[in-house]
Amino acid sequence: MSSPAKPLVYIISAPSGSGKSTLVNELLKKVSDLEFSISYTTRAPRGSEKDGRQYYFVSRPEFEKMIREGEFLEHAEVFGNYYGTARRFLREAEQNGRDLLLDIDVQGAAQIQQKLSDATSIFILPPDRKTLEERLRKRSEDSDEVIARRLDAATREIENYHRYNYILINDQLEDSIRLLRAVVRGERLLRAGRALSDEEAKTVALGDCCRLANIRDRVKRILDSFKPAGDAGGGESSG
Ligand code: 5GP
């Protein structure tokens, strides 16, 4: 019997407030055979979150036991809580012949990239700092202090953009969904090892619009908007 094909692994990272959850949910509705990896976390459930849906909510001792027993493909501490991706999701995706989508932070993404060098990584950027700040204020009851902390964290996370294969600037939701879908489908097509139809080639070309090399100037303007006034316009690493 032939062994099942290796699943493609897609990593999505973004600073909080950049619209990642909405994009991920829409993507999962629109792309078949793509499984969401439900992470383990020690943070408390928020609002309508349910155990086993958005996350598996566990205690710190339970999480630490899982670390000791080598159950995680990656794990990290984010905003004072543990988050981790269980290895079993990769095995299950493989058995089910499905690809796997990981919504993880930049530390987790770096660990996955080391272990699974052919994973596809996507970084979602807000159009600029002001828009991110407005989105953070609109969506939550967070205090000014928490919002300031999230903006600081966003500034640090964004500096890792060059470690990702694709950059998606989330400006208009419908456009972003179309681009994200093209990136995911495009990667599948590129790895299919066969000639592509015109329609398929168009999908690959649309996804290519998000490759860093193709949107470097726009990304640079966004990064500049996160720098303190007077500090913008500095050199960008060639990454
Ligand atoms: P939140 O608590 O707002 O749902 O998520 C906070 C951050 O943790 C987000 O950046 C999210 O991508 C990240 N995160 C969620 N699950 C994992 C995980 O399994 N591993 C890592 N490294 N980060 C995660």
mmCIF file of C-alpha atoms in Angstrom, residues 8 10 12 22-34 99 101 120 122 124 166-168 172-190 199-200 202-210:
data_model
loop_
_atom_site.group_PDB
_atom_site.id
_atom_site.type_symbol
_atom_site.label_atom_id
_atom_site.label_comp_id
_atom_site.label_asym_id
_atom_site.label_seq_id
_atom_site.Cartn_x
_atom_site.Cartn_y
_atom_site.Cartn_z
ATOM 1 C CA LEU A 8 1.222 20.909 2.932
ATOM 2 C CA TYR A 10 0.526 26.670 5.917
ATOM 3 C CA ILE A 12 -0.315 32.271 9.199
ATOM 4 C CA THR A 22 -11.788 36.542 9.961
ATOM 5 C CA LEU A 23 -9.444 35.757 7.078
ATOM 6 C CA VAL A 24 -8.668 32.285 8.429
ATOM 7 C CA ASN A 25 -12.368 31.488 8.898
ATOM 8 C CA GLU A 26 -13.226 32.633 5.378
ATOM 9 C CA LEU A 27 -10.309 30.691 3.938
ATOM 10 C CA LEU A 28 -11.435 27.485 5.644
ATOM 11 C CA LYS A 29 -14.907 27.927 4.154
ATOM 12 C CA LYS A 30 -13.548 28.433 0.657
ATOM 13 C CA VAL A 31 -10.715 25.907 0.356
ATOM 14 C CA SER A 32 -11.406 22.193 0.554
ATOM 15 C CA ASP A 33 -9.199 19.636 2.285
ATOM 16 C CA LEU A 34 -7.637 22.207 4.569
ATOM 17 C CA ASP A 99 -3.397 20.043 4.339
ATOM 18 C CA LEU A 101 -3.284 25.451 8.595
ATOM 19 C CA THR A 120 4.423 27.892 3.384
ATOM 20 C CA ILE A 122 2.104 33.950 5.285
ATOM 21 C CA ILE A 124 -0.673 39.420 7.491
ATOM 22 C CA TYR A 166 4.104 35.737 1.453
ATOM 23 C CA ILE A 167 2.914 39.064 2.847
ATOM 24 C CA LEU A 168 -0.772 39.809 2.762
ATOM 25 C CA GLN A 172 -10.163 45.431 1.840
ATOM 26 C CA LEU A 173 -11.493 42.168 3.262
ATOM 27 C CA GLU A 174 -12.874 40.731 -0.005
ATOM 28 C CA ASP A 175 -9.578 41.387 -1.846
ATOM 29 C CA SER A 176 -7.593 39.856 1.013
ATOM 30 C CA ILE A 177 -9.698 36.686 1.006
ATOM 31 C CA ARG A 178 -9.255 36.344 -2.752
ATOM 32 C CA LEU A 179 -5.480 36.786 -2.424
ATOM 33 C CA LEU A 180 -5.151 34.412 0.509
ATOM 34 C CA ARG A 181 -7.107 31.741 -1.329
ATOM 35 C CA ALA A 182 -4.868 32.243 -4.377
ATOM 36 C CA VAL A 183 -1.729 31.826 -2.242
ATOM 37 C CA VAL A 184 -2.998 28.565 -0.744
ATOM 38 C CA ARG A 185 -4.308 27.128 -4.009
ATOM 39 C CA GLY A 186 -1.269 28.439 -5.907
ATOM 40 C CA GLU A 187 1.125 26.557 -3.626
ATOM 41 C CA ARG A 188 -0.827 23.351 -4.185
ATOM 42 C CA LEU A 189 -0.719 23.885 -7.941
ATOM 43 C CA LEU A 190 3.000 24.687 -7.973
ATOM 44 C CA GLU A 199 -7.173 29.444 -15.075
ATOM 45 C CA GLU A 200 -4.740 27.706 -12.719
ATOM 46 C CA LYS A 202 -3.872 32.912 -13.197
ATOM 47 C CA THR A 203 -4.379 31.683 -9.629
ATOM 48 C CA VAL A 204 -0.622 31.170 -9.230
ATOM 49 C CA ALA A 205 0.044 34.647 -10.669
ATOM 50 C CA LEU A 206 -2.460 36.214 -8.249
ATOM 51 C CA GLY A 207 -0.807 34.492 -5.287
ATOM 52 C CA ASP A 208 2.574 35.674 -6.549
ATOM 53 C CA CYS A 209 1.411 39.272 -6.036
ATOM 54 C CA CYS A 210 1.896 38.616 -2.302
#
